[in-house]
């Protein structure tokens, strides 16, 4: 059964296996957990059936708490996709952010229609990416 929560106190790195699908280099589970804990908001979809004990999906938000928020990460494990988990994670992370002027994220063009379902607009942007930083970044 999938349970949604923003309580990360019981999450262990080994529950975060299988994410960052298709990345040639990706954050370690310990880095991943530090990302969740360091975020302004994080919501996880926990598969708490006895033999799973696994995070099936997660979303994070960073924010100044006044005007702006950014959603850097949303991912649902392949075996759990197309069951509405991403939609529920987005709904929960957006809840209560109505006071912010902007909530932004960056995605591939094919996903823009998905995010329009949550009232978001397609736009253009610019990004900086440093794959080497993944190896040189030890969580505190
Ligand atoms: C995108 C993602 C988070 C959606 O989560 P999900 O739980 O599978 O999605 P939901 O069940 O809430 O919604 C399913 C809908 O999203 C659509 N969708 C899923 N991935 C899509 C993609 N890459 N491009 C376009 N549409 C997509 C499905 O076609 C489906 O549409 P339908 O409702 O018309 O049938 C998930 O597919 C995922 O983790 N993908 C890999 C990582 C990723 O791309 N993350 C987003 C980074 S911005």
Short mmCIF file of N, CA, C and O in Angstrom, two decimals, residues 26-28 30-32 34-35 130-140:
data_model
loop_
_atom_site.label_atom_id
_atom_site.label_comp_id
_atom_site.label_asym_id
_atom_site.label_seq_id
_atom_site.Cartn_x
_atom_site.Cartn_y
_atom_site.Cartn_z
N UNK A 26 24.90 9.28 -10.82
CA UNK A 26 23.78 9.81 -10.05
C UNK A 26 24.12 9.88 -8.57
O UNK A 26 25.07 9.25 -8.11
N UNK A 27 23.34 10.65 -7.80
CA UNK A 27 23.62 10.78 -6.37
C UNK A 27 23.54 9.43 -5.66
O UNK A 27 22.74 8.58 -6.04
N UNK A 28 24.34 9.27 -4.64
CA UNK A 28 24.27 8.07 -3.81
C UNK A 28 22.99 8.13 -2.97
O UNK A 28 22.40 9.21 -2.78
N UNK A 30 22.79 8.05 0.17
CA UNK A 30 23.04 8.97 1.29
C UNK A 30 22.88 10.42 0.83
O UNK A 30 22.31 11.26 1.55
N UNK A 31 23.39 10.74 -0.36
CA UNK A 31 23.19 12.09 -0.90
C UNK A 31 21.71 12.35 -1.13
O UNK A 31 21.20 13.44 -0.85
N UNK A 32 21.03 11.33 -1.65
CA UNK A 32 19.60 11.47 -1.93
C UNK A 32 18.82 11.79 -0.65
O UNK A 32 17.99 12.70 -0.62
N UNK A 34 20.03 13.16 2.03
CA UNK A 34 20.40 14.52 2.45
C UNK A 34 19.65 15.57 1.64
O UNK A 34 19.28 16.63 2.17
N UNK A 35 19.40 15.28 0.37
CA UNK A 35 18.60 16.20 -0.47
C UNK A 35 17.19 16.31 0.10
O UNK A 35 16.64 17.41 0.24
N UNK A 130 26.62 20.45 -13.49
CA UNK A 130 27.99 20.06 -13.15
C UNK A 130 28.01 18.60 -12.70
O UNK A 130 27.96 18.33 -11.50
N UNK A 131 28.06 17.63 -13.63
CA UNK A 131 28.06 16.21 -13.23
C UNK A 131 29.19 15.86 -12.26
O UNK A 131 29.00 15.02 -11.38
N UNK A 132 30.34 16.52 -12.39
CA UNK A 132 31.47 16.20 -11.49
C UNK A 132 31.13 16.48 -10.03
O UNK A 132 31.71 15.87 -9.13
N UNK A 133 30.20 17.38 -9.80
CA UNK A 133 29.87 17.76 -8.42
C UNK A 133 29.29 16.57 -7.66
O UNK A 133 29.38 16.52 -6.43
N UNK A 134 28.72 15.60 -8.35
CA UNK A 134 28.11 14.45 -7.68
C UNK A 134 29.16 13.66 -6.89
O UNK A 134 28.90 13.16 -5.81
N UNK A 135 30.38 13.56 -7.46
CA UNK A 135 31.43 12.78 -6.79
C UNK A 135 32.09 13.54 -5.66
O UNK A 135 32.68 12.96 -4.76
N UNK A 136 32.02 14.85 -5.71
CA UNK A 136 32.78 15.67 -4.75
C UNK A 136 31.90 16.29 -3.68
O UNK A 136 32.25 17.28 -3.10
N UNK A 137 30.75 15.68 -3.47
CA UNK A 137 29.78 16.32 -2.59
C UNK A 137 29.34 15.32 -1.52
O UNK A 137 28.45 14.51 -1.73
N UNK A 138 30.01 15.38 -0.37
CA UNK A 138 29.68 14.48 0.73
C UNK A 138 28.61 15.13 1.61
O UNK A 138 28.82 16.24 2.08
N UNK A 139 27.48 14.43 1.82
CA UNK A 139 26.46 15.02 2.68
C UNK A 139 27.02 15.28 4.08
O UNK A 139 27.80 14.49 4.60
N UNK A 140 26.62 16.39 4.67
CA UNK A 140 27.08 16.73 6.02
C UNK A 140 26.45 15.79 7.03
O UNK A 140 25.36 15.30 6.84
#
